[in-house]
mmCIF file of C-alpha atoms and ligand atoms in Angstrom:
data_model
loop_
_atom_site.group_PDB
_atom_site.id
_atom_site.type_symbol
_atom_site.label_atom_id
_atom_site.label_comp_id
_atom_site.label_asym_id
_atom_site.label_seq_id
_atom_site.Cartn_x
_atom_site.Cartn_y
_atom_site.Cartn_z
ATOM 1 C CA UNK A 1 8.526 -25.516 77.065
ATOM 2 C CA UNK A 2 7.402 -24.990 80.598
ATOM 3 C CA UNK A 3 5.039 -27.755 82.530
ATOM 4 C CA UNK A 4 3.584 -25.271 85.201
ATOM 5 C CA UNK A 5 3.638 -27.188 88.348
ATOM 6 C CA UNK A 6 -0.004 -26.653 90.374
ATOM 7 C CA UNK A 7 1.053 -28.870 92.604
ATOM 8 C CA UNK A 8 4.779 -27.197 94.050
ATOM 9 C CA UNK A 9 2.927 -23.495 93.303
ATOM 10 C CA UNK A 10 -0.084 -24.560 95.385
ATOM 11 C CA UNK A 11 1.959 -26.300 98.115
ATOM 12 C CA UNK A 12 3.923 -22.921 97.930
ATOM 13 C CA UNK A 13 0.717 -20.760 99.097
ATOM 14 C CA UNK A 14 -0.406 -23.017 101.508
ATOM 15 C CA UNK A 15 3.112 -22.909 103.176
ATOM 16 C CA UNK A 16 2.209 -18.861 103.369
ATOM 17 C CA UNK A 17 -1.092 -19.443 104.600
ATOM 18 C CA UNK A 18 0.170 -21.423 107.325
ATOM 19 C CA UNK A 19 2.923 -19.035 108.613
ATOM 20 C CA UNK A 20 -0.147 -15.802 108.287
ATOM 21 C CA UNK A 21 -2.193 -18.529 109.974
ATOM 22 C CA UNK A 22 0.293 -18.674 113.163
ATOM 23 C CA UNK A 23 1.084 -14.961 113.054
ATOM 24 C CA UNK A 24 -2.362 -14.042 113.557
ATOM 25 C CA UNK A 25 -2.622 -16.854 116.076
ATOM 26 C CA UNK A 26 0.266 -15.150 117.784
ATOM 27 C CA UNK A 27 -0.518 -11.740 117.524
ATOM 28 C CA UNK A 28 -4.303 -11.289 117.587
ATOM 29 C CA UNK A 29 -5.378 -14.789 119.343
ATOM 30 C CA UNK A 30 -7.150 -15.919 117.142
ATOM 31 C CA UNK A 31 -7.408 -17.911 113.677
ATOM 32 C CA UNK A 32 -9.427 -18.062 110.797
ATOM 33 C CA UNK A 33 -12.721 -20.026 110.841
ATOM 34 C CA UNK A 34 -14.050 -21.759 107.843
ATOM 35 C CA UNK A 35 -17.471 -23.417 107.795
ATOM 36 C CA UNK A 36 -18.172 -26.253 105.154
ATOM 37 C CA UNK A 37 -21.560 -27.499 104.728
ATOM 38 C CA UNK A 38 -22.549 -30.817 102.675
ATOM 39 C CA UNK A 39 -25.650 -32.152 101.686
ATOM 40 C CA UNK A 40 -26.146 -35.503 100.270
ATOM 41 C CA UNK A 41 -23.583 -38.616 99.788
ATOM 42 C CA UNK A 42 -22.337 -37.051 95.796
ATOM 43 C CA UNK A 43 -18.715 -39.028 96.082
ATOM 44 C CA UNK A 44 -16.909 -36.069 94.693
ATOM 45 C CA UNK A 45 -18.264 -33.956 96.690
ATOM 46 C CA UNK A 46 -17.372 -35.891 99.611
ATOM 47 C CA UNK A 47 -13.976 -36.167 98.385
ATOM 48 C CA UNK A 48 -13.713 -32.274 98.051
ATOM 49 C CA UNK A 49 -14.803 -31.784 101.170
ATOM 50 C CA UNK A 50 -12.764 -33.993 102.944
ATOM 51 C CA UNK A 51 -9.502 -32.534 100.989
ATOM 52 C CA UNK A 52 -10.736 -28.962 101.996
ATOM 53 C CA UNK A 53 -11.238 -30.350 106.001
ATOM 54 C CA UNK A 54 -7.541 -31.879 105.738
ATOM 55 C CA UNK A 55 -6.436 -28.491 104.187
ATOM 56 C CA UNK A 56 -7.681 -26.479 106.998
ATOM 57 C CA UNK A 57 -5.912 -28.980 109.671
ATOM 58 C CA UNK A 58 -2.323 -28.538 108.550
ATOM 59 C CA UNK A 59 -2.193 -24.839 107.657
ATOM 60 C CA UNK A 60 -4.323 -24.379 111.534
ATOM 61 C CA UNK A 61 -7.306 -22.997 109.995
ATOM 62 C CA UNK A 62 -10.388 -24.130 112.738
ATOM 63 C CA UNK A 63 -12.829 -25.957 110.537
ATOM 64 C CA UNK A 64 -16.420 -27.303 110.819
ATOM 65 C CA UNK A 65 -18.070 -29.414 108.685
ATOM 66 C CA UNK A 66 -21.822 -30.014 108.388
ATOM 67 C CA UNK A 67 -22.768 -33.022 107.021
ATOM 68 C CA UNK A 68 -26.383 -33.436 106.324
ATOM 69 C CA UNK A 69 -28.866 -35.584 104.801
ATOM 70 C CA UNK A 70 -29.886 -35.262 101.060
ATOM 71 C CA UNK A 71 -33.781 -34.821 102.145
ATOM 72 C CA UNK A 72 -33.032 -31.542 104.460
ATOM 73 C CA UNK A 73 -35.502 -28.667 103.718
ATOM 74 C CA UNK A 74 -34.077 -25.794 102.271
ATOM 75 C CA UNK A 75 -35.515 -23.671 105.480
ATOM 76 C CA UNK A 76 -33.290 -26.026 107.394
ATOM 77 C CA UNK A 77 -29.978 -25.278 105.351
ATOM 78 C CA UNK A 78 -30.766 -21.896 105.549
ATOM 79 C CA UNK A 79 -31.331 -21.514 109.075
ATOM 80 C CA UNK A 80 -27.849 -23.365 109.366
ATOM 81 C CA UNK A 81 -26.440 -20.996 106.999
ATOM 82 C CA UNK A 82 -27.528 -18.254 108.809
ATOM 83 C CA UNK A 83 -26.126 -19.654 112.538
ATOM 84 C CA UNK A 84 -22.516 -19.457 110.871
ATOM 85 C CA UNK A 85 -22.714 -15.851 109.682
ATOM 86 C CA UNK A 86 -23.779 -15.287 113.093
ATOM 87 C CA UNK A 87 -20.689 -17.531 114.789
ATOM 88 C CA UNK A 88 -17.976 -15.263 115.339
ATOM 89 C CA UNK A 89 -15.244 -18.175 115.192
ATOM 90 C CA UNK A 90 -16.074 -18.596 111.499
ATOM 91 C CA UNK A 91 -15.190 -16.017 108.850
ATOM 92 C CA UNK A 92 -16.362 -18.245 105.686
ATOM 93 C CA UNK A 93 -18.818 -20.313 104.708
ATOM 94 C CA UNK A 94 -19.061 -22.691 101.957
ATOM 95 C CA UNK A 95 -21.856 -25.004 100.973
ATOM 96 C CA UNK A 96 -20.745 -27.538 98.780
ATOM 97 C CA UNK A 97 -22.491 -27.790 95.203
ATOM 98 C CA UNK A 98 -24.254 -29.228 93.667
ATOM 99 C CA UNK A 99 -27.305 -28.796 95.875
ATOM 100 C CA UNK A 100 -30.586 -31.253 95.715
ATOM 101 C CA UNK A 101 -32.891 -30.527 93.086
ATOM 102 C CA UNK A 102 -35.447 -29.845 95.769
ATOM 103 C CA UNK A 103 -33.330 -26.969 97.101
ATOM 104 C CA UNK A 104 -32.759 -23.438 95.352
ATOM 105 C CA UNK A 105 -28.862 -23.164 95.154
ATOM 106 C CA UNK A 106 -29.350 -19.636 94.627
ATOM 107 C CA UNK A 107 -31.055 -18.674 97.237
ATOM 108 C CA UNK A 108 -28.628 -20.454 99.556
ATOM 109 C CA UNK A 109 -25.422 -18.710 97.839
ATOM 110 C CA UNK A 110 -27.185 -15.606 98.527
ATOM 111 C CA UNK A 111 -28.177 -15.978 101.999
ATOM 112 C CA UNK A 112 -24.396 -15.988 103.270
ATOM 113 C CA UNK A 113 -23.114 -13.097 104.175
ATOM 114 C CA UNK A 114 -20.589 -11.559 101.465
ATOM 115 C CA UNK A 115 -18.048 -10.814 104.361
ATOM 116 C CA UNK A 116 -18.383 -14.871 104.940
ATOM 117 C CA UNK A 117 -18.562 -15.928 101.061
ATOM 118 C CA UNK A 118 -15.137 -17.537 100.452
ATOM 119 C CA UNK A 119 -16.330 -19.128 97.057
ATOM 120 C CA UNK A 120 -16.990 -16.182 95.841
ATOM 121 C CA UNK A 121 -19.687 -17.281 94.505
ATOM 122 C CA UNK A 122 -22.171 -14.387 95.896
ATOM 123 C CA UNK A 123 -23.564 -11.729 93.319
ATOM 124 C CA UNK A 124 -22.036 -8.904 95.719
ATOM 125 C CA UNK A 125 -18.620 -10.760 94.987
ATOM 126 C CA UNK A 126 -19.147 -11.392 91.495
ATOM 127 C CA UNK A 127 -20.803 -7.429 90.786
ATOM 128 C CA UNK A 128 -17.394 -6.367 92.922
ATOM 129 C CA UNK A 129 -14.961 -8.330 89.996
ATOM 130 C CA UNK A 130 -16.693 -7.483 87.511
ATOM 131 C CA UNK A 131 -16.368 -3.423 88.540
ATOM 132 C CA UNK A 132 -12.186 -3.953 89.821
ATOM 133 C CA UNK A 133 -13.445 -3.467 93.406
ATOM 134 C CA UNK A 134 -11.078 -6.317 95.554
ATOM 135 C CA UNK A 135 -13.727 -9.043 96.934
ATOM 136 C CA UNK A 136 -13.453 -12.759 97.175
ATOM 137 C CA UNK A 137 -12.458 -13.977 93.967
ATOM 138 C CA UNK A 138 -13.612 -17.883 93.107
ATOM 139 C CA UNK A 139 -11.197 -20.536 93.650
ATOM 140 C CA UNK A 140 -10.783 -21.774 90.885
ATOM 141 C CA UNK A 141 -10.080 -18.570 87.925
ATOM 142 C CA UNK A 142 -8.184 -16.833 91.223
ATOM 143 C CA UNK A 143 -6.165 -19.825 91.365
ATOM 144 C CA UNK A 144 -5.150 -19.510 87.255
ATOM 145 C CA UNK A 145 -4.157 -15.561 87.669
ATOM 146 C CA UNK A 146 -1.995 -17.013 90.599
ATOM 147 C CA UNK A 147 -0.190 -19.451 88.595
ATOM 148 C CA UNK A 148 0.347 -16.881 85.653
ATOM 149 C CA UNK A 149 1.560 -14.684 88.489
ATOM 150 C CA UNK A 150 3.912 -17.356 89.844
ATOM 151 C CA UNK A 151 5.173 -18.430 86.520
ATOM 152 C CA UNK A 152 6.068 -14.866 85.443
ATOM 153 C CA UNK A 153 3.423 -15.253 82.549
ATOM 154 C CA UNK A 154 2.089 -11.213 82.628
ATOM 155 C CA UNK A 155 -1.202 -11.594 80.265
ATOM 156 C CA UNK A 156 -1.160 -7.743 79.741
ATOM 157 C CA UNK A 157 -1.866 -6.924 76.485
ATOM 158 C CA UNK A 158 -2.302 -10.350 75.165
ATOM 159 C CA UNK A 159 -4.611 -11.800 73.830
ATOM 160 C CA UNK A 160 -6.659 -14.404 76.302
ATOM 161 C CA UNK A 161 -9.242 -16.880 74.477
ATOM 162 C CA UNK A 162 -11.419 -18.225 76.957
ATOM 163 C CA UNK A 163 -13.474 -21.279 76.077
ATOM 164 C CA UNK A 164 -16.078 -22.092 78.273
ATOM 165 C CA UNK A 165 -18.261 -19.132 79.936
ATOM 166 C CA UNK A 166 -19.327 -21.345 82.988
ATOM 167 C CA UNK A 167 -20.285 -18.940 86.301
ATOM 168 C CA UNK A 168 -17.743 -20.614 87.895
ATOM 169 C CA UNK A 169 -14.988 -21.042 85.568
ATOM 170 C CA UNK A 170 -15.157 -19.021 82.130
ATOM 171 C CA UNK A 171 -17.062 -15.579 83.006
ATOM 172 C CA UNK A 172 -15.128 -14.798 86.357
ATOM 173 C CA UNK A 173 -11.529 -15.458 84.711
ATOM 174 C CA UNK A 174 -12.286 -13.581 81.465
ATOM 175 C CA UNK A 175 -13.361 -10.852 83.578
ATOM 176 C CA UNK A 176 -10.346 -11.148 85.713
ATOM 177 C CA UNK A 177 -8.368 -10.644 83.086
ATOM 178 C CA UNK A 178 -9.721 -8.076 81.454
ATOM 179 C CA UNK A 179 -9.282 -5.800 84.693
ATOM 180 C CA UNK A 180 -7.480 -2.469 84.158
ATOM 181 C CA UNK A 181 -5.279 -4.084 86.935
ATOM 182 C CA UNK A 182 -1.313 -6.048 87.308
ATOM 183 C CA UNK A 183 -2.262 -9.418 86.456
ATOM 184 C CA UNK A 184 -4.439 -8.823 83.749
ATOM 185 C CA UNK A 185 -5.191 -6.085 81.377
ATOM 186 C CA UNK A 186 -5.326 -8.671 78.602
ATOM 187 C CA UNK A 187 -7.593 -8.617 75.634
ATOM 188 C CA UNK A 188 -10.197 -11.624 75.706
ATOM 189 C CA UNK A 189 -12.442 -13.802 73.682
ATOM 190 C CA UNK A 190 -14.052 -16.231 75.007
ATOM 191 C CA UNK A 191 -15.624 -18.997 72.858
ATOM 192 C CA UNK A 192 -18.876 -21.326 73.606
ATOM 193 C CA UNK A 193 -20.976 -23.542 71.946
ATOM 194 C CA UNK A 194 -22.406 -21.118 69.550
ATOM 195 C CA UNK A 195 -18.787 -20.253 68.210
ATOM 196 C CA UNK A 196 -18.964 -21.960 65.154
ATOM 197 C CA UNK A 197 -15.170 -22.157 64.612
ATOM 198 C CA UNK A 198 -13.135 -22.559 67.630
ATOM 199 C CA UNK A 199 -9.926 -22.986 65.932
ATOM 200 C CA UNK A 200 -10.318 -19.552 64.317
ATOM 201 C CA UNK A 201 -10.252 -18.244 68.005
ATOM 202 C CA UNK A 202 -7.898 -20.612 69.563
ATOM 203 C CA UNK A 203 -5.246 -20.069 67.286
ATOM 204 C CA UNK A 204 -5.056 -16.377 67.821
ATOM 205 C CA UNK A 205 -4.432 -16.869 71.221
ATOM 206 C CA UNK A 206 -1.275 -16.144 73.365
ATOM 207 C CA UNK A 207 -3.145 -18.048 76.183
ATOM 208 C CA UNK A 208 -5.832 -19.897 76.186
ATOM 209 C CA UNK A 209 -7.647 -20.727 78.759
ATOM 210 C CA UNK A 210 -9.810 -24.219 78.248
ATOM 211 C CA UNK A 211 -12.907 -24.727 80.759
ATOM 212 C CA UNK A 212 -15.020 -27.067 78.504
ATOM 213 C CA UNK A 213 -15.379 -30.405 80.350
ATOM 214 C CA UNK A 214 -14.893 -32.460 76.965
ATOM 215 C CA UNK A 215 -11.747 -34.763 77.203
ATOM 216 C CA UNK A 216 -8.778 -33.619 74.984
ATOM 217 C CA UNK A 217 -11.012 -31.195 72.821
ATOM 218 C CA UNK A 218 -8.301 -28.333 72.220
ATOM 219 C CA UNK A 219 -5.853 -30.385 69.729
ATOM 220 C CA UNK A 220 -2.724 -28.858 68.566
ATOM 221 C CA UNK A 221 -3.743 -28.010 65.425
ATOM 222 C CA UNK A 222 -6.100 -25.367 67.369
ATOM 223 C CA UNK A 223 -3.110 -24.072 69.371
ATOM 224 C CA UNK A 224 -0.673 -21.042 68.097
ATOM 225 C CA UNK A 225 2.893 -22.123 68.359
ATOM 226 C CA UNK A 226 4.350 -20.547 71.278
ATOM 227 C CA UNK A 227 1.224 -20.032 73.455
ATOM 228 C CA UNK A 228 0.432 -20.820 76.913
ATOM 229 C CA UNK A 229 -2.125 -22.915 77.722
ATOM 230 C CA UNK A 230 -4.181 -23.523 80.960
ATOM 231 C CA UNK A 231 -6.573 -26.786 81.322
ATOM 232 C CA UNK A 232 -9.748 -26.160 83.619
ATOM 233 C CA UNK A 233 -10.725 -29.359 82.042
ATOM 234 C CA UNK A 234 -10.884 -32.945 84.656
ATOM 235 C CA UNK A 235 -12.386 -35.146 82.834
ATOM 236 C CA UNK A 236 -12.597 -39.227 83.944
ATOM 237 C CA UNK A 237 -11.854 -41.476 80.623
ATOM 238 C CA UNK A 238 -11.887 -45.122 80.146
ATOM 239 C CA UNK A 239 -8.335 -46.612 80.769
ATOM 240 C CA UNK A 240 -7.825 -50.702 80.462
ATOM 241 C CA UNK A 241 -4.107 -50.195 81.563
ATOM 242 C CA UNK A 242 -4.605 -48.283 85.574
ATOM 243 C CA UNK A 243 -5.752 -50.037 88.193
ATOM 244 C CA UNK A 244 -9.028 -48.685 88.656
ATOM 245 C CA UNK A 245 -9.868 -48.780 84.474
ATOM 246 C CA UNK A 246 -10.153 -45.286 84.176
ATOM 247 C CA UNK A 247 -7.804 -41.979 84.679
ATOM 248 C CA UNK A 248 -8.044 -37.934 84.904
ATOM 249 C CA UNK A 249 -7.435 -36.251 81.912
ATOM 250 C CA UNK A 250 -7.779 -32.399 80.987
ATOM 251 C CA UNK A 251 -9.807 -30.658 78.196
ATOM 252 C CA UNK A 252 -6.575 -30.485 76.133
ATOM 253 C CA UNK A 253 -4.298 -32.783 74.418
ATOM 254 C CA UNK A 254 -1.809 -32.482 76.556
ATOM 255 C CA UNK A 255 0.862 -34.805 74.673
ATOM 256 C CA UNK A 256 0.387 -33.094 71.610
ATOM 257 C CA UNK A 257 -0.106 -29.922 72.782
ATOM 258 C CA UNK A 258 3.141 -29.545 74.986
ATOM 259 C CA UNK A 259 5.143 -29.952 71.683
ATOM 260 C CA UNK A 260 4.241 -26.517 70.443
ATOM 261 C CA UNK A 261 2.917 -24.570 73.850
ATOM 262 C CA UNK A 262 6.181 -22.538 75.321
ATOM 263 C CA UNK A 263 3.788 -23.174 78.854
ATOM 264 C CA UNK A 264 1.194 -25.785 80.246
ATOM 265 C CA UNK A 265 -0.601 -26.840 83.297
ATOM 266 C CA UNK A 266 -0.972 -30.687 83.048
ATOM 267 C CA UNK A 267 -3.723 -32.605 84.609
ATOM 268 C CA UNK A 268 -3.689 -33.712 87.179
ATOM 269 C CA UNK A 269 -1.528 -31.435 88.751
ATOM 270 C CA UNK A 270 -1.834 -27.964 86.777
ATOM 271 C CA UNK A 271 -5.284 -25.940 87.969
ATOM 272 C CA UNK A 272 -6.737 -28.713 90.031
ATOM 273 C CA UNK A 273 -4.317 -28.304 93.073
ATOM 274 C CA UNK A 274 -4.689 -24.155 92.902
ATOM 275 C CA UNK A 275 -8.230 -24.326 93.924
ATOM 276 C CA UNK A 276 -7.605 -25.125 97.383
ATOM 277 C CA UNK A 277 -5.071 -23.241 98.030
ATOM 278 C CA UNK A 278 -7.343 -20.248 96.774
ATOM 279 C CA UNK A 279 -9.990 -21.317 99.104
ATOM 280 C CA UNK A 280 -7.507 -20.971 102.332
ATOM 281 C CA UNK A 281 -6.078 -17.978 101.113
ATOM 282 C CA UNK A 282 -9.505 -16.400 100.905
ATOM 283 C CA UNK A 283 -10.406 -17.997 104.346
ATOM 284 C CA UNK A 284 -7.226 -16.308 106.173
ATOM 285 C CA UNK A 285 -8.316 -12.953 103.857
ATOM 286 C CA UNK A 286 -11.974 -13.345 105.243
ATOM 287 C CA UNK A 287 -10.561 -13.204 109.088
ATOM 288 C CA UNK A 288 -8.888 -10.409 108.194
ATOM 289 C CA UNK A 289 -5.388 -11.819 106.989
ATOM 290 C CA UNK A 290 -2.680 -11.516 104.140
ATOM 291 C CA UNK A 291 -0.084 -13.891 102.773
HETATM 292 P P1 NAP B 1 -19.729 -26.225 82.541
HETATM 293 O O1 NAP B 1 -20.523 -25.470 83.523
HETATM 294 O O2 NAP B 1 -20.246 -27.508 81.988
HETATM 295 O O3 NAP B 1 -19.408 -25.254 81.321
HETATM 296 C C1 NAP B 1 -18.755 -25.715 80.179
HETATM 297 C C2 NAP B 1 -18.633 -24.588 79.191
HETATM 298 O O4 NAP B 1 -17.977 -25.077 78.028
HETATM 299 C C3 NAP B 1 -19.974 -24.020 78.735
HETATM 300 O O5 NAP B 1 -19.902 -22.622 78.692
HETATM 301 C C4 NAP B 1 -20.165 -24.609 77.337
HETATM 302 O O6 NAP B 1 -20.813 -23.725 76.436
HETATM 303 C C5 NAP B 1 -18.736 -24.773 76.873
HETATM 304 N N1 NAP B 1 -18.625 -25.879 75.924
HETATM 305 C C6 NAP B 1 -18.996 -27.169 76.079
HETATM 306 N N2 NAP B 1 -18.726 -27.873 74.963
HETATM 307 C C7 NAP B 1 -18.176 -27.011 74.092
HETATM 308 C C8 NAP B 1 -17.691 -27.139 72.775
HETATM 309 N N3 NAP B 1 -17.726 -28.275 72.111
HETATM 310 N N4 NAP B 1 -17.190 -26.041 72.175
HETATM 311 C C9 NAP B 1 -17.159 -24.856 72.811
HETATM 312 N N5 NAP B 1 -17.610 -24.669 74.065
HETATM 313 C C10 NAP B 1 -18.101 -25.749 74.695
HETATM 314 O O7 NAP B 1 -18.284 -26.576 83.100
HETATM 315 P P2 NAP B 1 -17.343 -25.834 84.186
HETATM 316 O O8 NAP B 1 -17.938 -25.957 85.521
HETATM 317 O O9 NAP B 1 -16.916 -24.505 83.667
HETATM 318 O O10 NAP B 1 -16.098 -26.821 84.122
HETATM 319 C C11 NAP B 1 -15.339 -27.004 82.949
HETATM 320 C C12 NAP B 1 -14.319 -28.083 83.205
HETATM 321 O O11 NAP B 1 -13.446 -27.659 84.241
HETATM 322 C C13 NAP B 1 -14.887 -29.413 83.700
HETATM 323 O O12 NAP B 1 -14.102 -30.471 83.191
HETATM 324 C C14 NAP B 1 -14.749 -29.341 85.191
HETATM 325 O O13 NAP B 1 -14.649 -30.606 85.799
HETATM 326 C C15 NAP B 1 -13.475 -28.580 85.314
HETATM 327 N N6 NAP B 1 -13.330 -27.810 86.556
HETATM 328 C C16 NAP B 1 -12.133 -27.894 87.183
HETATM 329 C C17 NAP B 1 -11.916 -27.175 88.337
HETATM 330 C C18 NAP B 1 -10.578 -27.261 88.999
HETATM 331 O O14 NAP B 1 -10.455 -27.082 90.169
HETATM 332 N N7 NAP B 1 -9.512 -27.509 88.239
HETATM 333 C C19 NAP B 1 -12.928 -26.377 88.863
HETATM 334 C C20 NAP B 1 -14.124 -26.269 88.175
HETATM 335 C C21 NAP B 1 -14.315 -26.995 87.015
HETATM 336 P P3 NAP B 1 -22.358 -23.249 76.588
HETATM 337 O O15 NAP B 1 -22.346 -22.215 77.668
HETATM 338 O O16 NAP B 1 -22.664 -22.677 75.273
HETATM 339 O O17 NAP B 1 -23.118 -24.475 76.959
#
């Protein structure tokens, strides 16, 4: 049984981005640009950002971030959003989500410019996926085709269950996967509230993919002996022995499940780290870059 380390695969990429980072500095005098907005005081969000800022320092990527207050208009943050597609020094943008209820989070996703959109969460980006055309992929499912890719796990012609159908998470992955593409070509279910057996799905699977947000609710009795699985899930449970009373845990019984999986991405540790390395790789790709 294989624990797929996030962490060493994502500290891997960023090493990459770094060394594309100085080449291009080198070579074309110039390096990539990224542009992080943030609106409000959301902790996590803070905390993402920050991580994302501290990213960008030691792989050389110039970085900006806005910080604003929770009561700016939505004319405001879209004015703002506008000045960076304009700014030649930055090649992505990303406002951190959630937005305030006040503001429409759609209509600020689809005022960057798709060129700029390194979340890859713009309907040009998504419409490219979804048709095999190469875009910005999201962070998070581009980060879980890069660990299969890493760990030698080739989902072609497997079959992927997919719980969760998020916009973020569950829809961009199972569409990922079901490109006619290296990397993916798999066969794919993917499972939601209104499946009224899970297990019947999760045991066919040779991966499954878990993107829930429920602590430990893939057991092993749902889980095929033998398959991989990948945990989208961070969850923060109740904990009377850590320090701080409470700890991260995934969507899937890890302890249990490991004793059957032949692969697993732990949390923390497993998906989590990928993200950001996704996000710099599509920030060097945005100015024009490869790893
Ligand atoms: P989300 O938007 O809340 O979506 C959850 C999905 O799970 C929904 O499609 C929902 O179905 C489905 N679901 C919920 N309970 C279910 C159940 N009992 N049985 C079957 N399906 C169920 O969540 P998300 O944004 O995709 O995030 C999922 C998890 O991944 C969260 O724990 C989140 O924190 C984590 N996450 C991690 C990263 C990372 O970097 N590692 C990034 C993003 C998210 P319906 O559509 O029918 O409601």
């Amino acid at each position: 049984m294989t624990i797929i380390d996030g962490k060493k695969i994502s500290q891997e990429i960023q090493t990459e981005v770094k060394t594309a980072v100085m080449k291009m500095k080198s070579e074309k005098g110039f390096v990539p640009g990224l542009a992080v907005i943030l609106v409000g005081e959301n902790p996590a969000s803070q905390a993402y950002v920050k991580s994302k800022g501290k990213a960008c320092e030691e792989l050389g990527i110039y970085s900006i971030t806005e910080r604003v207050p929770a009561t700016v208009s939505e004319t405001e943050l879209l004015s703002m959003v506008e000045r960076f597609n304009n700014d030649t020094k930055i090649h992505g943008i990303l406002v951190q989500l959630p937005l305030p209820k006040h503001i429409d989070e759609q209509k600020v996703i689809e005022a960057i410019s798709p060129t700029k959109d390194v979340d890859g969460f713009h309907p040009v980006s998504i419409g490219k996926m979804m048709i095999g055309i190469d875009t910005f992929y999201s962070a998070t499912p581009f980060g879980i085709i890069e660990l299969l890719k890493r760990c030698k796990i080739d989902p072609s012609g497997k079959h992927v269950v997919v719980v969760g159908r998020s916009n973020i998470v569950g829809k961009p992955i199972a569409n990922m996967l079901i490109q006619k593409k290296e990397w993916a070509n798999a066969i794919v279910t993917i499972a939601h509230t209104a499946t009224k057996d899970i297990s019947y799905y999760t045991k066919q699977a040779d991966i499954l993919i878990a993107a829930i947000g429920r602590p430990k609710a893939i057991t092993k009795e749902m889980v095929k002996p033998g398959a991989v699985v990948i945990d989208v899930g961070i969850n923060r449970i109740e904990d009377a022995t850590t320090k701080t009373g409470t700890r991260l845990v995934g969507d899937v019984d890890f302890e249990n499940v490991k004793e059957i999986a032949s692969a697993i991405t732990p949390v923390p540790g497993g998906v989590g780290p990928m993200t950001i390395a996704m996000l710099m790789m599509n920030t060097l790709k945005a100015a024009g870059g490869r790893v």
